[in-house]
Amino acid sequence: MIKKQMASATVSAEARLADNILLLGSLLDQAIQEVDGPAAFTQIDAIRQAATKFHHTHDQNASLQLEQLLAALTPAQTVCVVRALSYYKHLVNLAEDLYGQQIANSSQDIPVAGMLAHSLAQLRDQAVPFDALRQFFDDALVSPVLTAHPTEVQRKSVLDIERRIVELLAERAHLLTERQLARNTLLLRGAVSALWQTRMLRFSKLTVVNEIENALTYYESTFLHAIPELLQDLERDLEALMPAGSQYHLPAFLRMGSWIGGDRDGNPFVDGTTLTEAVRLQAATVLRFYLDELAQLKRELGVSTRLIAVEEGVLALAKASRDQSAHRMDEPYRLALNGIHDRLLLTAKYLLPTCSWADNGDIDVQPYDGYEALLQSLQTIADSLRKHHGEALIYPRLGKLMKAIESFGFHLATVDVRQSSDVHEALITELLQKAGYEFDYAEFNEDEKIGILLEELKQPRLLFSPFQQYSELVHKEIGVLEAVREMRERFGHHTVRQYIISHTETLSDLLEVALLQREAGLLRGVWGSANIQLDLNIVPLFETIADLRDAPMIMGKWLSLLGIRHVIRNQGSEQEVMLGYSDSNKDGGFLTSNWELYKAEISLVELFQQAKVKLRLFHGRGGTVGRGGGPTYQAIMAQPQGTVDGQIRLTEQGEIIANKYADPVVGRQHLETLIAATLDASLFPSDQLEPAKRRAFESVMETLSATAMTTYRSLVYETPGFAEYFFSTTPIEEIAGLNLGSRPASRKSTRRIEDLRAIPWGFSWGQCRLLLPGWYGLGSAIHQYLHQPGSDKESRLALLREMLLGWPIFKTLINNVDMVLAKTDLIVARHYAHLLPDRTLREEIFSRIEQEHKLTTEVVNLLLGSTQRLASQPVLAKSIRERLPYLDPLNHLQVEMIQRYRNGETDEKLKLAIPLTINGIAAGLRNTG
C-alpha cells in the first residue's frame, strides 16, 4: 500500500513539476513582452525553438537557423536574449528543486540510503547498543564550513526573489479553490516580473563584508531554524531506541563553520579588521535570533500557578525579573522569560556596543558571562515544565531555542583562519632578524629550521616588540592573531578554533604557526612543559599530489616531536588534517587526485591509530566533480573504512551553498544527509572488502592512476603552448573581471597554470563545456590497462566491473565521470577553440582533448554497459537533457561576444553581455567552481 502511495506521489510530483515549469515559463514570457515588447519576445522564442529542435533532432537546418538568428543580434538584443535564457534556467532550477523536495517528502515512509530515517532503521535492525550510540554522539562532530570563493555568481537580490517564488510554488500545491489559485498566480506573476526587472549582475566587486553578509542570509533562512529542529527530532528518535521511560540529551554535534573573514590565503583584503567584523556580524545575527525567540516564548508561556504548580527555581527567576505587573503575578514563566530577555539584551549591548539594540532602560542585572549561563536559565524553565505536566510545551519553541543556543553559542559559527606556509616563513624570517639574529631563517634546510623553531618555543620571551619597526606584512599577520585572541575572549573559545596552513610541505610549516601563536598571546607555557596551552588547533592542508604523498611522513614527525603529546592532550586529544581536492586535481588530474587522497587517508588513519590520537579529516571539496564535488552521501560513503569515525568537516562552496541551503526544507534534507552519511560510514561502512581482494583492486588503481597522471600532465604542463590555449579558448580572463568574489582569480599576476587558482580553473572549463578536470586521463588509463600487451582483456574488464560493483571509491569515480560526460559537449567546445588564432596549436591540443574524450566515453560505456549517459539516474538525465538546448545559444553568444571584445569593441552592452552569459551557463550547469 505504501509503495503504491509513493508511486502515486511521484507521478503527482512529476505532473506538478511539468505544470510549474510551464507556468513559470509563461509568466517570464509575459514579463518580457510587457517590458521589452512583442518583437523582443518573438526573437527570443525563435531562438529557443531553433535550439530545442536542433538539440533533439540534430537537424542541420535548425542549426543553421540558430546561427543566423544569433549572428543577427545587436549587442542590446544579445543582452535581452541572454537574460531571458538565463532566467528561464533559474526558474527551471527552482521548479526542479521543489520537485526533489516533494519526492523526498513522499518517500519518508520508505527510507532509502542517504536518509537519516534509513540510518536510524539500521540502528534498530542491527540492535546497536545504546551505550555505543551514546559514545558515538558524545564524540561526534559534523561541520559544514561555508567558504567565499569566486564562483558564487548570483546576487542576494536575485536569491531573495527566487526564494519567494519557491514559497509560492510550494503553497500552490495545497490550494483548493480557483480563487486561491488565481491569487497565487498573480503573486507569482509579480515575483517573476520583479525578477525580470532586477539586475542580474553586480556592478562593483564584492567586499569581504558583503560576502559575510551574504552568508548570514543562509543562517537567517535555514541554519538557525533547521539545525535545532533537526537535533530535537533526532534526540526524540534516539530516545525511542532506549528502554521505555528513559531520557537522552543529544549533544550539539552539528556545528557550522566559516572561512569568510578569516581566510587570508591569496586574499589581500582579509585582515584583523575583517575577522573582527565577521565575528561581530555573526554574533549580532545569533543574539537577535535569541531575543526574537524569547519575545515569542514569553507571549506563548502564560501558564498560571492558579492551575499548575511550578518549581522554586522558576519562582526565583520570576522574582528577579523587573516585570512585576499585577496582571501577570500568577504567570511566573512569563515573568522569568521577561527577566531572561532583559538580561540577554544587556549581554548583547555589552558584547556589541556599536550595534543598534532596543532601549530597555536601566536594568539592575549583570550580563550573562557566556551562553552556558543563558542555557542554564532556560533549563530551569524546561525542568519545571517537565515536572508539572508541561512536556508538550517544551518542544514547539523552548526546546528548539535551547538546542540553538547549544549549537551556536554567542558566536554562531566557528571561523577558521587560514594562511599560506610561505607567508609564515617570511614572517618568522623577519621576526628573527629584527630580534637580533644574524642569519636568514629562510635559507636554512629543514632540520635547521626545526631546531631553531623548537629552541625558540622553549623561550618564555617574545620575538615581536612594539618598539621595533616591522613590515606591513608582519603588522597585518600579527594583527589577525591579536584579533583572534580578542574575539575568543569576548565571544568564547568556539569563536575561532582552527588555524589552517595552506601548502603544507614540511614539519617546520606547523611549528612556525605555533611560534606565531606565541607572539600573539595564543600560546601559554613553553614547548615541552605539561601545562602548555595552544589556543588554535594547527591544521595542515595537504593540496598537491606530492604533498598528499608526504602527508603521513610529515604527520608522523609531528606526532614524534618531544612535547607534542602535551599540546595534543590539551586540545582534546584530537588532531585535524585537511585534504585539498581542488589543487590536487589541477596538479595531477581527476583520477590521480582521488586515488592519492584515498591512499593518504588510509595511511593517516593507520598512523594516528598507532599513536592513539583521534584523527579528524577536513575535506576541502568544491562544487564540480573536478574539485571533489558530486553527491555528498556517496562521496562520504566512498571514504576508506575508519576515516570518518564519527567526525567530519567539509567545505561548502560557491553555488553549492545556494543550491543546498537557500530553502530551509531542502537545507534540512542536506543536513540530514550529512548526518546519515557520517553515521553510516562510521557504523556501517560499505567498504568491506577482503584483504586479498582489496590488494588486487588497489594494485589496479595504482596502475590506472600512474597512466592517468602521465596523460593529464603531458597535456596540461608539458605541452608547449597549452597555457596560451587555455587562456585563449576559455573565458578565464573575463571571469577574473567578473565581480564574483573578493578573492583574485590567480595567486600571482602571471599566465602560468601553476599560479592559477583551482576554482576559476574548473569554472572556466565548465563554461566552455569541456569540464576537462572532471574526466581527462581516465580514458587512456583504462584503455591502456585493458589493452596491455600480453594481458587478457576480458579478465581485466571483468575485474574492473567487479571493482565497480564492490568498491565504493571506484563506483563513485565512474558515476561522477558519467555525470560530467552528460554535461560535456565537444561541438560547443570546438567553437571556443576558434578563439585561439594559432590554428596549428588549436588543432594539436583540441585533437588530443577530443581523442581522450572519445576514449573516456568508450570505457565508461563499456563499464556501465550502456551508451546512454546517466542511464541509472533517469530524473537527472532528463533534467540535464532538457536544459542543454538553452545552454547552447548562451555558449554560442559567449564565444561571439568574447571574440568581439578581444578584438577591441568597447560597446557597453557587449561588456554586459559576457558576464551575463557566464551567469546563465553557470545556472544551466548547476555548479560553477
CSV table of N, CA, C and O in Angstrom, one decimal, residues 523-605:
chain,number,residue,atom,x,y,z
A,523,LEU,N,49.6,31.2,22.8
A,523,LEU,CA,50.3,30.0,23.3
A,523,LEU,C,50.8,30.4,24.7
A,523,LEU,O,51.5,31.4,24.8
A,524,ARG,N,50.4,29.6,25.7
A,524,ARG,CA,50.9,29.9,27.1
A,524,ARG,C,51.7,28.7,27.5
A,524,ARG,O,51.4,27.6,27.3
A,525,GLY,N,52.8,29.0,28.3
A,525,GLY,CA,53.7,28.0,28.6
A,525,GLY,C,54.8,27.9,27.6
A,525,GLY,O,54.9,28.6,26.6
A,526,VAL,N,55.7,26.9,27.8
A,526,VAL,CA,56.8,26.7,26.9
A,526,VAL,C,56.8,25.3,26.3
A,526,VAL,O,56.2,24.4,26.9
A,527,TRP,N,57.4,25.1,25.2
A,527,TRP,CA,57.3,23.8,24.5
A,527,TRP,C,58.0,22.8,25.4
A,527,TRP,O,59.1,23.0,25.9
A,528,GLY,N,57.3,21.7,25.5
A,528,GLY,CA,57.8,20.6,26.3
A,528,GLY,C,57.2,20.5,27.7
A,528,GLY,O,57.3,19.5,28.4
A,529,SER,N,56.6,21.6,28.2
A,529,SER,CA,56.0,21.6,29.5
A,529,SER,C,54.7,21.0,29.5
A,529,SER,O,54.0,21.1,28.5
A,530,ALA,N,54.3,20.3,30.6
A,530,ALA,CA,53.0,19.6,30.6
A,530,ALA,C,51.8,20.6,30.6
A,530,ALA,O,50.7,20.2,30.2
A,531,ASN,N,52.0,21.8,31.0
A,531,ASN,CA,50.9,22.8,31.0
A,531,ASN,C,50.8,23.7,29.9
A,531,ASN,O,50.1,24.7,29.9
A,532,ILE,N,51.4,23.4,28.8
A,532,ILE,CA,51.4,24.2,27.6
A,532,ILE,C,50.0,24.3,27.0
A,532,ILE,O,49.2,23.3,27.0
A,533,GLN,N,49.5,25.5,26.7
A,533,GLN,CA,48.2,25.7,26.1
A,533,GLN,C,48.3,26.4,24.8
A,533,GLN,O,48.9,27.5,24.7
A,534,LEU,N,47.8,25.8,23.7
A,534,LEU,CA,47.8,26.3,22.4
A,534,LEU,C,46.3,26.6,22.0
A,534,LEU,O,45.6,25.6,21.9
A,535,ASP,N,45.9,27.8,21.9
A,535,ASP,CA,44.5,28.1,21.7
A,535,ASP,C,44.0,27.6,20.3
A,535,ASP,O,42.8,27.2,20.3
A,536,LEU,N,44.7,27.8,19.3
A,536,LEU,CA,44.3,27.4,18.0
A,536,LEU,C,44.9,26.0,17.5
A,536,LEU,O,46.1,25.9,17.6
A,537,ASN,N,44.0,25.1,17.2
A,537,ASN,CA,44.5,23.8,16.7
A,537,ASN,C,45.2,24.1,15.3
A,537,ASN,O,44.7,24.8,14.4
A,538,ILE,N,46.4,23.5,15.2
A,538,ILE,CA,47.2,23.7,14.0
A,538,ILE,C,46.8,22.6,13.0
A,538,ILE,O,46.9,21.4,13.3
A,539,VAL,N,46.2,23.1,11.9
A,539,VAL,CA,45.7,22.1,10.9
A,539,VAL,C,46.4,22.2,9.6
A,539,VAL,O,46.3,23.2,8.8
A,540,PRO,N,47.2,21.3,9.2
A,540,PRO,CA,47.9,21.3,7.9
A,540,PRO,C,47.0,21.0,6.8
A,540,PRO,O,46.1,20.1,7.0
A,541,LEU,N,47.1,21.7,5.7
A,541,LEU,CA,46.3,21.4,4.5
A,541,LEU,C,47.3,20.9,3.4
A,541,LEU,O,48.2,21.6,3.0
A,542,PHE,N,47.1,19.6,3.1
A,542,PHE,CA,47.9,19.0,2.0
A,542,PHE,C,47.1,19.1,0.7
A,542,PHE,O,46.0,18.5,0.6
A,543,GLU,N,47.7,19.7,-0.3
A,543,GLU,CA,47.0,20.0,-1.5
A,543,GLU,C,47.5,19.4,-2.8
A,543,GLU,O,46.7,18.8,-3.6
A,544,THR,N,48.8,19.4,-3.1
A,544,THR,CA,49.3,18.9,-4.3
A,544,THR,C,49.5,17.4,-4.2
A,544,THR,O,49.4,16.8,-3.1
A,545,ILE,N,49.7,16.7,-5.3
A,545,ILE,CA,50.0,15.2,-5.3
A,545,ILE,C,51.2,14.9,-4.4
A,545,ILE,O,51.1,14.0,-3.6
A,546,ALA,N,52.2,15.7,-4.6
A,546,ALA,CA,53.4,15.4,-3.8
A,546,ALA,C,53.1,15.6,-2.3
A,546,ALA,O,53.6,14.9,-1.4
A,547,ASP,N,52.4,16.7,-1.9
A,547,ASP,CA,52.1,16.9,-0.5
A,547,ASP,C,51.2,15.8,0.1
A,547,ASP,O,51.4,15.4,1.2
A,548,LEU,N,50.3,15.3,-0.7
A,548,LEU,CA,49.4,14.2,-0.2
A,548,LEU,C,50.3,13.0,0.1
A,548,LEU,O,50.1,12.3,1.0
A,549,ARG,N,51.3,12.7,-0.8
A,549,ARG,CA,52.1,11.6,-0.6
A,549,ARG,C,53.0,11.8,0.6
A,549,ARG,O,53.4,10.8,1.3
A,550,ASP,N,53.4,13.0,0.9
A,550,ASP,CA,54.2,13.3,2.0
A,550,ASP,C,53.5,13.4,3.4
A,550,ASP,O,54.1,13.5,4.4
A,551,ALA,N,52.2,13.6,3.3
A,551,ALA,CA,51.4,13.9,4.5
A,551,ALA,C,51.6,12.9,5.6
A,551,ALA,O,51.8,13.3,6.8
A,552,PRO,N,51.6,11.5,5.4
A,552,PRO,CA,51.8,10.6,6.5
A,552,PRO,C,53.2,10.8,7.1
A,552,PRO,O,53.4,10.7,8.4
A,553,MET,N,54.2,11.1,6.3
A,553,MET,CA,55.6,11.3,6.8
A,553,MET,C,55.6,12.5,7.7
A,553,MET,O,56.2,12.5,8.8
A,554,ILE,N,55.0,13.6,7.2
A,554,ILE,CA,55.1,14.9,8.0
A,554,ILE,C,54.3,14.7,9.3
A,554,ILE,O,54.8,15.2,10.3
A,555,MET,N,53.1,14.1,9.2
A,555,MET,CA,52.4,14.0,10.5
A,555,MET,C,53.0,13.0,11.4
A,555,MET,O,52.9,13.1,12.6
A,556,GLY,N,53.7,12.0,10.9
A,556,GLY,CA,54.5,11.1,11.7
A,556,GLY,C,55.6,11.8,12.5
A,556,GLY,O,55.8,11.6,13.7
A,557,LYS,N,56.2,12.8,11.9
A,557,LYS,CA,57.3,13.6,12.5
A,557,LYS,C,56.6,14.5,13.6
A,557,LYS,O,57.2,14.7,14.7
A,558,TRP,N,55.4,15.0,13.3
A,558,TRP,CA,54.7,15.9,14.2
A,558,TRP,C,54.3,15.1,15.5
A,558,TRP,O,54.6,15.6,16.6
A,559,LEU,N,53.8,13.9,15.3
A,559,LEU,CA,53.4,13.1,16.4
A,559,LEU,C,54.6,12.6,17.2
A,559,LEU,O,54.5,12.3,18.4
A,560,SER,N,55.8,12.6,16.6
A,560,SER,CA,57.0,12.1,17.3
A,560,SER,C,57.8,13.2,18.0
A,560,SER,O,58.8,13.0,18.7
A,561,LEU,N,57.4,14.5,17.8
A,561,LEU,CA,58.1,15.6,18.4
A,561,LEU,C,58.0,15.5,20.0
A,561,LEU,O,57.0,15.2,20.5
A,562,LEU,N,59.2,15.8,20.6
A,562,LEU,CA,59.2,15.8,22.1
A,562,LEU,C,58.3,17.0,22.6
A,562,LEU,O,58.5,18.1,22.1
A,563,GLY,N,57.3,16.6,23.4
A,563,GLY,CA,56.4,17.7,23.9
A,563,GLY,C,55.1,17.8,23.2
A,563,GLY,O,54.2,18.5,23.7
A,564,ILE,N,55.0,17.2,22.0
A,564,ILE,CA,53.8,17.4,21.2
A,564,ILE,C,52.6,16.7,21.9
A,564,ILE,O,51.4,17.2,21.8
A,565,ARG,N,52.8,15.7,22.7
A,565,ARG,CA,51.6,15.0,23.3
A,565,ARG,C,50.9,15.9,24.3
A,565,ARG,O,49.7,15.8,24.5
A,566,HIS,N,51.7,16.8,25.0
A,566,HIS,CA,51.1,17.8,25.9
A,566,HIS,C,50.2,18.7,25.1
A,566,HIS,O,49.1,19.1,25.6
A,567,VAL,N,50.6,19.1,23.9
A,567,VAL,CA,49.9,20.1,23.1
A,567,VAL,C,48.6,19.4,22.7
A,567,VAL,O,47.5,19.9,22.8
A,568,ILE,N,48.7,18.2,22.2
A,568,ILE,CA,47.5,17.4,21.6
A,568,ILE,C,46.5,17.1,22.8
A,568,ILE,O,45.3,17.2,22.6
A,569,ARG,N,47.1,16.7,23.9
A,569,ARG,CA,46.2,16.3,25.0
A,569,ARG,C,45.4,17.6,25.5
A,569,ARG,O,44.2,17.5,25.8
A,570,ASN,N,46.0,18.7,25.5
A,570,ASN,CA,45.3,19.9,25.9
A,570,ASN,C,44.4,20.5,24.8
A,570,ASN,O,43.7,21.5,25.1
A,571,GLN,N,44.3,19.9,23.7
A,571,GLN,CA,43.3,20.3,22.7
A,571,GLN,C,42.3,19.1,22.4
A,571,GLN,O,41.8,19.0,21.3
A,572,GLY,N,42.1,18.3,23.5
A,572,GLY,CA,41.1,17.3,23.4
A,572,GLY,C,41.6,16.0,22.8
A,572,GLY,O,40.8,15.1,22.4
A,573,SER,N,42.9,15.8,22.8
A,573,SER,CA,43.5,14.5,22.2
A,573,SER,C,43.0,14.3,20.8
A,573,SER,O,42.8,13.1,20.4
A,574,GLU,N,42.9,15.4,20.0
A,574,GLU,CA,42.5,15.3,18.6
A,574,GLU,C,43.4,16.0,17.8
A,574,GLU,O,44.0,17.0,18.2
A,575,GLN,N,43.6,15.6,16.5
A,575,GLN,CA,44.4,16.4,15.5
A,575,GLN,C,43.6,16.4,14.2
A,575,GLN,O,43.1,15.3,13.8
A,576,GLU,N,43.4,17.6,13.7
A,576,GLU,CA,42.7,17.7,12.4
A,576,GLU,C,43.7,17.8,11.3
A,576,GLU,O,44.7,18.5,11.4
A,577,VAL,N,43.4,17.2,10.2
A,577,VAL,CA,44.2,17.3,9.0
A,577,VAL,C,43.2,17.6,7.8
A,577,VAL,O,42.2,17.0,7.7
A,578,MET,N,43.6,18.6,7.0
A,578,MET,CA,42.8,19.0,5.9
A,578,MET,C,43.4,18.5,4.6
A,578,MET,O,44.6,18.5,4.4
A,579,LEU,N,42.5,18.0,3.7
A,579,LEU,CA,42.9,17.4,2.4
A,579,LEU,C,42.3,18.3,1.3
A,579,LEU,O,41.1,18.5,1.3
A,580,GLY,N,43.1,18.7,0.4
A,580,GLY,CA,42.6,19.6,-0.7
A,580,GLY,C,42.3,18.8,-2.0
A,580,GLY,O,43.2,18.2,-2.6
A,581,TYR,N,41.1,18.9,-2.4
A,581,TYR,CA,40.7,18.2,-3.6
A,581,TYR,C,41.0,19.0,-4.9
A,581,TYR,O,41.2,18.5,-5.9
A,582,SER,N,40.9,20.3,-4.8
A,582,SER,CA,41.0,21.2,-5.9
A,582,SER,C,42.4,21.2,-6.5
A,582,SER,O,42.6,21.0,-7.7
A,583,ASP,N,43.4,21.6,-5.7
A,583,ASP,CA,44.7,21.7,-6.2
A,583,ASP,C,45.3,20.4,-6.5
A,583,ASP,O,46.2,20.3,-7.5
A,584,SER,N,45.0,19.3,-5.8
A,584,SER,CA,45.5,18.0,-6.2
A,584,SER,C,45.0,17.6,-7.6
A,584,SER,O,45.7,17.0,-8.4
A,585,ASN,N,43.7,18.0,-7.9
A,585,ASN,CA,43.2,17.7,-9.2
A,585,ASN,C,43.9,18.5,-10.3
A,585,ASN,O,44.3,18.0,-11.3
A,586,LYS,N,44.1,19.8,-10.0
A,586,LYS,CA,44.8,20.6,-11.0
A,586,LYS,C,46.2,20.2,-11.2
A,586,LYS,O,46.8,20.3,-12.3
A,587,ASP,N,46.8,19.6,-10.2
A,587,ASP,CA,48.2,19.2,-10.2
A,587,ASP,C,48.3,17.8,-10.9
A,587,ASP,O,49.2,17.7,-11.8
A,588,GLY,N,47.5,16.9,-10.6
A,588,GLY,CA,47.7,15.5,-11.1
A,588,GLY,C,46.5,14.9,-11.9
A,588,GLY,O,46.6,13.8,-12.4
A,589,GLY,N,45.4,15.7,-12.0
A,589,GLY,CA,44.3,15.1,-12.8
A,589,GLY,C,43.3,14.4,-11.9
A,589,GLY,O,43.5,14.1,-10.7
A,590,PHE,N,42.1,14.2,-12.4
A,590,PHE,CA,40.9,13.7,-11.7
A,590,PHE,C,41.2,12.4,-11.0
A,590,PHE,O,41.0,12.2,-9.8
A,591,LEU,N,41.6,11.4,-11.7
A,591,LEU,CA,41.8,10.0,-11.2
A,591,LEU,C,42.9,10.0,-10.1
A,591,LEU,O,42.7,9.4,-9.0
A,592,THR,N,44.0,10.5,-10.5
A,592,THR,CA,45.1,10.5,-9.5
A,592,THR,C,44.8,11.3,-8.3
A,592,THR,O,45.2,10.9,-7.2
A,593,SER,N,44.2,12.4,-8.4
A,593,SER,CA,43.8,13.2,-7.2
A,593,SER,C,43.0,12.3,-6.3
A,593,SER,O,43.3,12.2,-5.1
A,594,ASN,N,41.9,11.7,-6.8
A,594,ASN,CA,41.1,10.9,-5.9
A,594,ASN,C,41.8,9.7,-5.3
A,594,ASN,O,41.6,9.4,-4.1
A,595,TRP,N,42.7,9.1,-6.1
A,595,TRP,CA,43.4,7.9,-5.6
A,595,TRP,C,44.5,8.3,-4.5
A,595,TRP,O,44.6,7.7,-3.5
A,596,GLU,N,45.2,9.4,-4.7
A,596,GLU,CA,46.2,9.9,-3.8
A,596,GLU,C,45.5,10.4,-2.5
A,596,GLU,O,46.0,10.2,-1.4
A,597,LEU,N,44.3,11.0,-2.6
A,597,LEU,CA,43.6,11.3,-1.4
A,597,LEU,C,43.2,10.1,-0.6
A,597,LEU,O,43.3,10.0,0.6
A,598,TYR,N,42.7,9.1,-1.3
A,598,TYR,CA,42.3,7.8,-0.7
A,598,TYR,C,43.5,7.2,0.0
A,598,TYR,O,43.4,6.8,1.2
A,599,LYS,N,44.6,7.1,-0.6
A,599,LYS,CA,45.8,6.5,0.0
A,599,LYS,C,46.3,7.3,1.2
A,599,LYS,O,46.7,6.7,2.2
A,600,ALA,N,46.3,8.6,1.1
A,600,ALA,CA,46.7,9.5,2.2
A,600,ALA,C,45.8,9.3,3.4
A,600,ALA,O,46.3,9.2,4.5
A,601,GLU,N,44.5,9.1,3.2
A,601,GLU,CA,43.6,8.9,4.3
A,601,GLU,C,43.9,7.6,5.0
A,601,GLU,O,43.9,7.6,6.2
A,602,ILE,N,44.1,6.6,4.2
A,602,ILE,CA,44.4,5.3,4.9
A,602,ILE,C,45.6,5.3,5.7
A,602,ILE,O,45.7,4.9,6.8
A,603,SER,N,46.7,5.9,5.1
A,603,SER,CA,48.0,6.0,5.8
A,603,SER,C,47.9,6.8,7.1
A,603,SER,O,48.4,6.5,8.1
A,604,LEU,N,47.1,7.9,7.0
A,604,LEU,CA,47.0,8.8,8.2
A,604,LEU,C,46.2,8.1,9.3
A,604,LEU,O,46.5,8.2,10.4
A,605,VAL,N,45.1,7.4,8.9
A,605,VAL,CA,44.3,6.7,9.9
A,605,VAL,C,45.2,5.7,10.6
A,605,VAL,O,45.2,5.5,11.9
